[in-house]
Coordinates of C-alpha atoms in Angstrom, one line a residue:
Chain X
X10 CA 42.9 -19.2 -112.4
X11 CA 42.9 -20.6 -108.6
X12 CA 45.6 -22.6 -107.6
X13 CA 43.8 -25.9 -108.0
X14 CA 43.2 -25.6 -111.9
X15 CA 47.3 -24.6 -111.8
X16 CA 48.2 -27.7 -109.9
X17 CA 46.1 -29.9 -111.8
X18 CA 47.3 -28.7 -114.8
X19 CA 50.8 -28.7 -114.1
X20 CA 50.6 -32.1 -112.6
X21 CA 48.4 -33.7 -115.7
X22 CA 51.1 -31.5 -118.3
X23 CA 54.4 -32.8 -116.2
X24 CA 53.3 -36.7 -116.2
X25 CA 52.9 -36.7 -119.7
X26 CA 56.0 -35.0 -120.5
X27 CA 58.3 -37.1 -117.9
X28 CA 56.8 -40.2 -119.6
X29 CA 57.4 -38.9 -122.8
X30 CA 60.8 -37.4 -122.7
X31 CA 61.9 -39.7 -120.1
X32 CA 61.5 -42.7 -122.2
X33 CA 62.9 -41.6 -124.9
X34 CA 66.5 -43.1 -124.4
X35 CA 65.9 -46.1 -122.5
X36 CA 64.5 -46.9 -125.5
X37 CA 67.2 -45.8 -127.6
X38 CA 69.6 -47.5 -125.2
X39 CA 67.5 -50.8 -124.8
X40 CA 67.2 -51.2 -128.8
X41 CA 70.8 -51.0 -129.0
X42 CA 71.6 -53.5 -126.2
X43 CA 68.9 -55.8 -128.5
X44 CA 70.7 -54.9 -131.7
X45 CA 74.0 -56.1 -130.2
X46 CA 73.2 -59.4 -128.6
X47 CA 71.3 -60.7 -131.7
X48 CA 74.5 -59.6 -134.6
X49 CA 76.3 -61.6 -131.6
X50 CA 74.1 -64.3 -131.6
X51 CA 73.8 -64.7 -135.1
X52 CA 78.4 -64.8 -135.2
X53 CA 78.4 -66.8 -132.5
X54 CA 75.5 -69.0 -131.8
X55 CA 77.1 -71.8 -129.3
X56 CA 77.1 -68.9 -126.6
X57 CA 73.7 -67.5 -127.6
X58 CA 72.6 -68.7 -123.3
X59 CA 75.5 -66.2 -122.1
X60 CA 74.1 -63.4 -124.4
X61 CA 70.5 -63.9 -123.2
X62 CA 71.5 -64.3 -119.9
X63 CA 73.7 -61.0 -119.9
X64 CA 70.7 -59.2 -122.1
X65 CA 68.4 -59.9 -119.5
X66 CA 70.1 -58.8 -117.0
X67 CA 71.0 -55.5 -118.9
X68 CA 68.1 -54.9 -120.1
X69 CA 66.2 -54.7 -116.6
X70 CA 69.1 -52.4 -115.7
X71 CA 68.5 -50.1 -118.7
X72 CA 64.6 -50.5 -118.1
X73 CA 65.0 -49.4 -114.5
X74 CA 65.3 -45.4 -115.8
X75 CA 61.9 -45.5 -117.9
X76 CA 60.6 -47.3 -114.5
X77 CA 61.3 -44.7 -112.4
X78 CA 59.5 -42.1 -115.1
X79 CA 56.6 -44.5 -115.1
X80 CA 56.6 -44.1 -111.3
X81 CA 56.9 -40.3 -110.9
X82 CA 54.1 -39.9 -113.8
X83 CA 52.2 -42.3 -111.6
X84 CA 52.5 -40.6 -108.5
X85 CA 51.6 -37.0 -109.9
X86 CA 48.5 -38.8 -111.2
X87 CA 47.3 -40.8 -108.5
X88 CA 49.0 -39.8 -105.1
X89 CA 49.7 -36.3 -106.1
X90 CA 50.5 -34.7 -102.7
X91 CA 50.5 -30.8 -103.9
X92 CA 46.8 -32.0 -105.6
X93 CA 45.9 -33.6 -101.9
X94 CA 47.0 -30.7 -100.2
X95 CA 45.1 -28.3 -102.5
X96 CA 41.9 -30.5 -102.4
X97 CA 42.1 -30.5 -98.6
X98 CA 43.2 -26.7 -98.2
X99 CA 39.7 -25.7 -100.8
X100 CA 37.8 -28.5 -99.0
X101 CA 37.8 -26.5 -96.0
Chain C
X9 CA 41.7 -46.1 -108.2
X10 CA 43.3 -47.4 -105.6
X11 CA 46.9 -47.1 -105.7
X12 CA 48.7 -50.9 -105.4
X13 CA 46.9 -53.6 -103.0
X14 CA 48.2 -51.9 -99.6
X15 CA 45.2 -49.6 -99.9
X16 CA 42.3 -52.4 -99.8
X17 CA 41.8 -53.3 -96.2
X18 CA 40.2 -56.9 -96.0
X19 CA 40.0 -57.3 -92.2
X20 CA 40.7 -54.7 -89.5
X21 CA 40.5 -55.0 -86.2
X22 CA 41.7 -52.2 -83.8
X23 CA 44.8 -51.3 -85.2
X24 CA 45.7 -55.0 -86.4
X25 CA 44.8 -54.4 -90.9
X26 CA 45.3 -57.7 -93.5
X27 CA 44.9 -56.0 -96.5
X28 CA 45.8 -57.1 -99.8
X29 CA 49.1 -57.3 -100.1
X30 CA 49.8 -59.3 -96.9
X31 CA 46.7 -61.7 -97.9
X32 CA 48.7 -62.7 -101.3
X33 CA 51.5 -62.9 -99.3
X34 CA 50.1 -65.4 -97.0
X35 CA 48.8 -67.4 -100.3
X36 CA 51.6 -67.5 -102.0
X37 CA 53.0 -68.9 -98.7
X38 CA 50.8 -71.7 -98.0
X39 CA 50.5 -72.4 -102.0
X40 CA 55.0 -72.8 -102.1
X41 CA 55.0 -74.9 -98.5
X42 CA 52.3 -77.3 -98.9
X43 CA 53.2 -77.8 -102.6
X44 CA 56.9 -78.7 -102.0
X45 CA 56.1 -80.5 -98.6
X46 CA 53.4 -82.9 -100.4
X47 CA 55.5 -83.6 -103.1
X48 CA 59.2 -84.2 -100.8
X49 CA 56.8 -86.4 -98.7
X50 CA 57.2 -89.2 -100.8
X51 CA 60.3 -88.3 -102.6
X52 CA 61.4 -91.8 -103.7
X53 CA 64.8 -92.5 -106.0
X54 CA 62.9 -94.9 -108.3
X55 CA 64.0 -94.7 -111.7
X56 CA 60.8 -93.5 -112.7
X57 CA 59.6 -90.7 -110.2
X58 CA 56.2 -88.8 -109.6
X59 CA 55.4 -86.1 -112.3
X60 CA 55.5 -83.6 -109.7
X61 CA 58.8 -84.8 -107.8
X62 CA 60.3 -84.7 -111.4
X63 CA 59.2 -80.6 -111.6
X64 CA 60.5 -79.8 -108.3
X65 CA 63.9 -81.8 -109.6
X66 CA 64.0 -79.9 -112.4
X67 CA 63.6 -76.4 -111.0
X68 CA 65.6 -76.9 -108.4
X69 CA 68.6 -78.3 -110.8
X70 CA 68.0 -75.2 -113.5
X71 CA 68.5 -73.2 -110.3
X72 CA 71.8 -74.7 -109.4
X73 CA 72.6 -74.5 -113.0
X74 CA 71.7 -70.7 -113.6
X75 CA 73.8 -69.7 -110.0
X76 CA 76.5 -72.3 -111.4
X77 CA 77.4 -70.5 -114.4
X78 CA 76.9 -66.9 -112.8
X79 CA 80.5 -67.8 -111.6
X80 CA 80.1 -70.0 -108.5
X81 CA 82.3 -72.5 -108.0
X82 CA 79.6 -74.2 -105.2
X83 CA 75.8 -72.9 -105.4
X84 CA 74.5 -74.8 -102.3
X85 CA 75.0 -71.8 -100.0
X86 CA 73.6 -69.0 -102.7
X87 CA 70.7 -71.3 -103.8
X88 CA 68.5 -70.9 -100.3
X89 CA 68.5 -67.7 -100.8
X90 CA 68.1 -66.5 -104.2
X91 CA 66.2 -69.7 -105.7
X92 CA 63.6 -68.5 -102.4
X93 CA 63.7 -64.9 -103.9
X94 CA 63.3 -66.3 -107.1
X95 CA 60.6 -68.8 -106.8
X96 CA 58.3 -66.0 -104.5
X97 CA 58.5 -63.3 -107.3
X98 CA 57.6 -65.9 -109.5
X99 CA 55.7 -67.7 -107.9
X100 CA 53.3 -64.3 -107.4
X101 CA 53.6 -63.8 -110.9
X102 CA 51.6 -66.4 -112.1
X103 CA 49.8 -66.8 -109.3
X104 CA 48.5 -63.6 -111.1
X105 CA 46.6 -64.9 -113.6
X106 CA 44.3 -66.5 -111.0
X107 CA 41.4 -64.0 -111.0
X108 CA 41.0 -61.8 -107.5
X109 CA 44.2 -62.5 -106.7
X110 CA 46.7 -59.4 -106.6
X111 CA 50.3 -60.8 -106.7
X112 CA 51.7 -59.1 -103.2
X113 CA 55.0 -57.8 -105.7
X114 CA 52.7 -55.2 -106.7
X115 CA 53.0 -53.2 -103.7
X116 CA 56.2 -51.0 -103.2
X117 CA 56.1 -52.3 -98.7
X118 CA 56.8 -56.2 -100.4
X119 CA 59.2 -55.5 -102.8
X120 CA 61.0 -53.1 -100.5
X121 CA 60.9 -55.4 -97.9
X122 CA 62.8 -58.6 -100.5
X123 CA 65.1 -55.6 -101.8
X124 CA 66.3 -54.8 -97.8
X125 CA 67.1 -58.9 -97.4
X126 CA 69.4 -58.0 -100.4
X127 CA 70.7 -55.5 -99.0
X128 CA 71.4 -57.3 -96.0
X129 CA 72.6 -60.6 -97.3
X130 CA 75.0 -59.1 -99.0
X131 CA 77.6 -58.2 -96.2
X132 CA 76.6 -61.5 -94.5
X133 CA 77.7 -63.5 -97.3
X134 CA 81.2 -61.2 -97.7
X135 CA 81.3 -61.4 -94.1
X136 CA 81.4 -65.0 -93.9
X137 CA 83.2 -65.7 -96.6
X138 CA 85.9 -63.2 -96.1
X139 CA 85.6 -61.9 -92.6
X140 CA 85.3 -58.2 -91.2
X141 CA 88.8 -56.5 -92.0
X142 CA 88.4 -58.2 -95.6
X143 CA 84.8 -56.9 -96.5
X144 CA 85.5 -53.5 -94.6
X145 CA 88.6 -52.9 -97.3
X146 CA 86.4 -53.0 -100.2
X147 CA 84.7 -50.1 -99.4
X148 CA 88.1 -48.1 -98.9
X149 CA 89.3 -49.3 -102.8
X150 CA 91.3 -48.5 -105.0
X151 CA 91.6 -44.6 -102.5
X152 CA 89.3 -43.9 -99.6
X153 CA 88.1 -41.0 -101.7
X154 CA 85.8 -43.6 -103.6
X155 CA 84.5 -44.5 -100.0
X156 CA 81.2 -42.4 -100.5
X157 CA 80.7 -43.7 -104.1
X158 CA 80.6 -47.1 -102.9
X159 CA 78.4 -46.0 -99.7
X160 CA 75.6 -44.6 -102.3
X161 CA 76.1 -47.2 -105.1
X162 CA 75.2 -49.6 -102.4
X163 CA 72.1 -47.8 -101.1
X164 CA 71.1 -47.0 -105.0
X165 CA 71.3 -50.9 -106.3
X166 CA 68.9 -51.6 -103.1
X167 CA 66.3 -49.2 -104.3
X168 CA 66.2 -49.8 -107.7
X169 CA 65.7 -53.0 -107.1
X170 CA 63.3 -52.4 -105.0
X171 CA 61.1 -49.9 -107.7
X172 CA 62.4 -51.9 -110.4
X173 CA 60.2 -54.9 -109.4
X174 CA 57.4 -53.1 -108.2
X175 CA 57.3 -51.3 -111.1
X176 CA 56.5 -53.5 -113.6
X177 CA 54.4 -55.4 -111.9
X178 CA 52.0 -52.7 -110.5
X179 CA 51.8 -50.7 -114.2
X180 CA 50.9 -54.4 -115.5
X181 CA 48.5 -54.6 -113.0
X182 CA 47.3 -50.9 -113.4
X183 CA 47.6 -51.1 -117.3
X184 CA 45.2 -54.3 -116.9
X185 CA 42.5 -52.5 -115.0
X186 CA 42.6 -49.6 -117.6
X187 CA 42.0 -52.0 -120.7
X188 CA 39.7 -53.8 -119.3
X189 CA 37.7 -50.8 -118.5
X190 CA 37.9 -49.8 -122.6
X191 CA 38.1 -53.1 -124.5
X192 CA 36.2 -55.7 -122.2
X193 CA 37.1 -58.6 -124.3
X194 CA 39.7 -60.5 -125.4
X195 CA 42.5 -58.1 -125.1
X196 CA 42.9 -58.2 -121.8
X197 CA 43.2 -61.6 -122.1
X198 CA 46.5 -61.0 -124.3
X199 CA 47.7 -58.7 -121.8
X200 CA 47.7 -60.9 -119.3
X201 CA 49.5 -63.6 -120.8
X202 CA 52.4 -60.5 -121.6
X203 CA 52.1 -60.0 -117.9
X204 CA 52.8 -63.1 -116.7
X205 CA 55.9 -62.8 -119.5
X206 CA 57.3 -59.9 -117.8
X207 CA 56.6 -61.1 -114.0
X208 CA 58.7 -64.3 -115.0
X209 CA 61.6 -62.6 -116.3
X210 CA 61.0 -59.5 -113.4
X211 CA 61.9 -62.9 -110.9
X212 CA 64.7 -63.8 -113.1
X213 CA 66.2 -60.5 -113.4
X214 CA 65.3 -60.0 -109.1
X215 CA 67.1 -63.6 -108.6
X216 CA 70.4 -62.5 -110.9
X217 CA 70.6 -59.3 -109.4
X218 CA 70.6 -60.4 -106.3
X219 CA 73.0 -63.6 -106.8
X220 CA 75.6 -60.6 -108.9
X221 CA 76.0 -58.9 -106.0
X222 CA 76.6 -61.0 -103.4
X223 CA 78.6 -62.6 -105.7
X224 CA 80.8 -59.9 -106.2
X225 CA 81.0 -58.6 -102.3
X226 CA 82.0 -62.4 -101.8
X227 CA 84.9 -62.5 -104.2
X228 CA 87.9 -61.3 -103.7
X229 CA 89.4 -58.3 -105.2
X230 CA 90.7 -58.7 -108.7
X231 CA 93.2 -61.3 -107.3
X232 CA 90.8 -64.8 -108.3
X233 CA 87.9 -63.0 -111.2
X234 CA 87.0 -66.7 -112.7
X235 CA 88.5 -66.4 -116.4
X236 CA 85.3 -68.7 -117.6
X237 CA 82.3 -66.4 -117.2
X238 CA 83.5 -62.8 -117.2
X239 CA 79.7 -61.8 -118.8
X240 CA 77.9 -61.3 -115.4
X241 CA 80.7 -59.2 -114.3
X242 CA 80.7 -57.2 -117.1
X243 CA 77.0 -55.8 -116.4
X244 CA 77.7 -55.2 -112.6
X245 CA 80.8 -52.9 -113.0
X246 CA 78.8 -50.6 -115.3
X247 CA 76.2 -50.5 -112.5

């Protein structure tokens, strides 16, 4: 197996799995955040702006770790530098 | 595929490029100025204004509103700054759903680029507010062992607001181009409306960000935290 098959399948195997594993708990964590504000909206529904405000807020924050899994997955699949440089280095 | 709008080159010449990103840009631009300065043209006090005149009074009091209850006491001097940051990203956002345009958020130089004024305005505001010496001590509390933390929380917040934005914008973008490519009808349709869902509260979530930490660079330590809204606070000293 030349090195290009190994970096393509490496890169191909590696976005999948950051994706998958890496979204794992933001999820857990986001669905929790969601769980929260609505028992706390349902006790306490004069403040129900502050919550949404607040979940918002958090939840972007949260979000911002699958985003940065969704970036890295990205970047192995479409500007792959190790896949550029192996391309280029065959290519002649 | 190209990879975000910086790639597609609309006009070069020599080493002078417009490409995509800076062509929304310049859109979006004209679209915001010439839009307001039509309708504060004839900005009248009537009792019954022009529909338009009645929008722009509206956003811009929801604005005051929103910075208001984020815990200033006076939101004239935030509200240039992050009702500007605000209406751009949202502005792009639905700007979005116009076909051929790209909204310029997509690319990692623009939202870089609002994420640095951030990153900027934030010791301005402290600066003015508190002075030098004042703003300088922060960094330096509660020991000056916590002087590095504070060094790389403040260079972290920056870029993940930065990718944050970007983020979901380009994989909505990129997630549109895919479907349409499988299921031609309809569905994209959906997606875009889910899009211009998340670009919305993307701008929301850019604008609070931004207001939270100025916000909590201007204040000062411990000594005056508002009792009213302690919520906001709560979120930024997790971050």
């Amino acid at each position: 197996m030349g090195s290009i098959e190994l970096v393509g399948i490496v890169s191909m195997a590696v976005a999948g799995l950051t994706i998958a594993i890496g979204t794992i708990a933001p999820a857990l964590g986001e669905a929790r955040a969601l769980d929260r504000a609505l028992n706390s909206m349902a006790q306490q529904p004069d403040m129900s702006n502050t919550i949404t405000r607040t979940l918002f807020v958090g939840l972007a924050m949260v979000e911002s770790t699958a985003i940065y899994c969704l970036v890295v997955a990205l970047i192995l699949i479409f500007a792959n530098p190790f896949w550029n440089h192996v391309v280029a280095a065959a290519g002649g | 595929m190209p990879f975000g709008p910086d790639s597609v080159v609309l006009w070069a010449w020599g080493p002078v490029r417009v490409n995509l990103t800076l062509a929304g840009t310049w859109v979006l631009m004209v679209v915001l100025v010439t839009g307001s300065w039509l309708v504060t043209r004839r900005i009248s006090a009537d009792v019954e204004p022009s529909r338009w005149q009645l929008l722009l009074e509206l956003v811009v009091e929801q604005m005051r509103e929103q910075v208001r209850e984020a815990g200033a006491k006076d939101p004239d001097p935030y509200l240039a700054f992050v009702g500007t940051l605000f209406l751009f990203i949202a502005g792009a956002s639905v700007l979005g759903i116009v076909p051929g345009y790209t909204p310029p958020t997509a690319s990692l130089s623009t939202t870089a680029a609002l994420a640095a004024t951030v990153f900027l305005a934030i010791p301005a505001f402290a600066v003015m507010a508190r002075g030098w010496r004042e703003y300088l001590r922060d960094y330096v509390r509660p020991t000056p062992l916590m002087l590095p933390f504070h060094v790389v929380g403040e260079l972290s917040r920056t870029l993940a607001l930065a990718v944050r934005l970007f983020g979901n914008i380009m994989s909505g973008q990129l997630i549109a181009a895919i479907i349409v490519s499988v299921v031609p009808f309809l569905f994209p349709a959906v997606l875009q409306g889910f899009g211009l869902l998340i670009g919305l509260i993307q701008a929301y979530v850019f604008g609070m960000l931004a207001l939270v930490y100025v916000l909590s660079a201007v204040r000062t330590h411990a000594a005056e935290r508002p009792v009213e809204p302690p919520h906001v606070n709560n979120v930024l000293d997790t971050e």
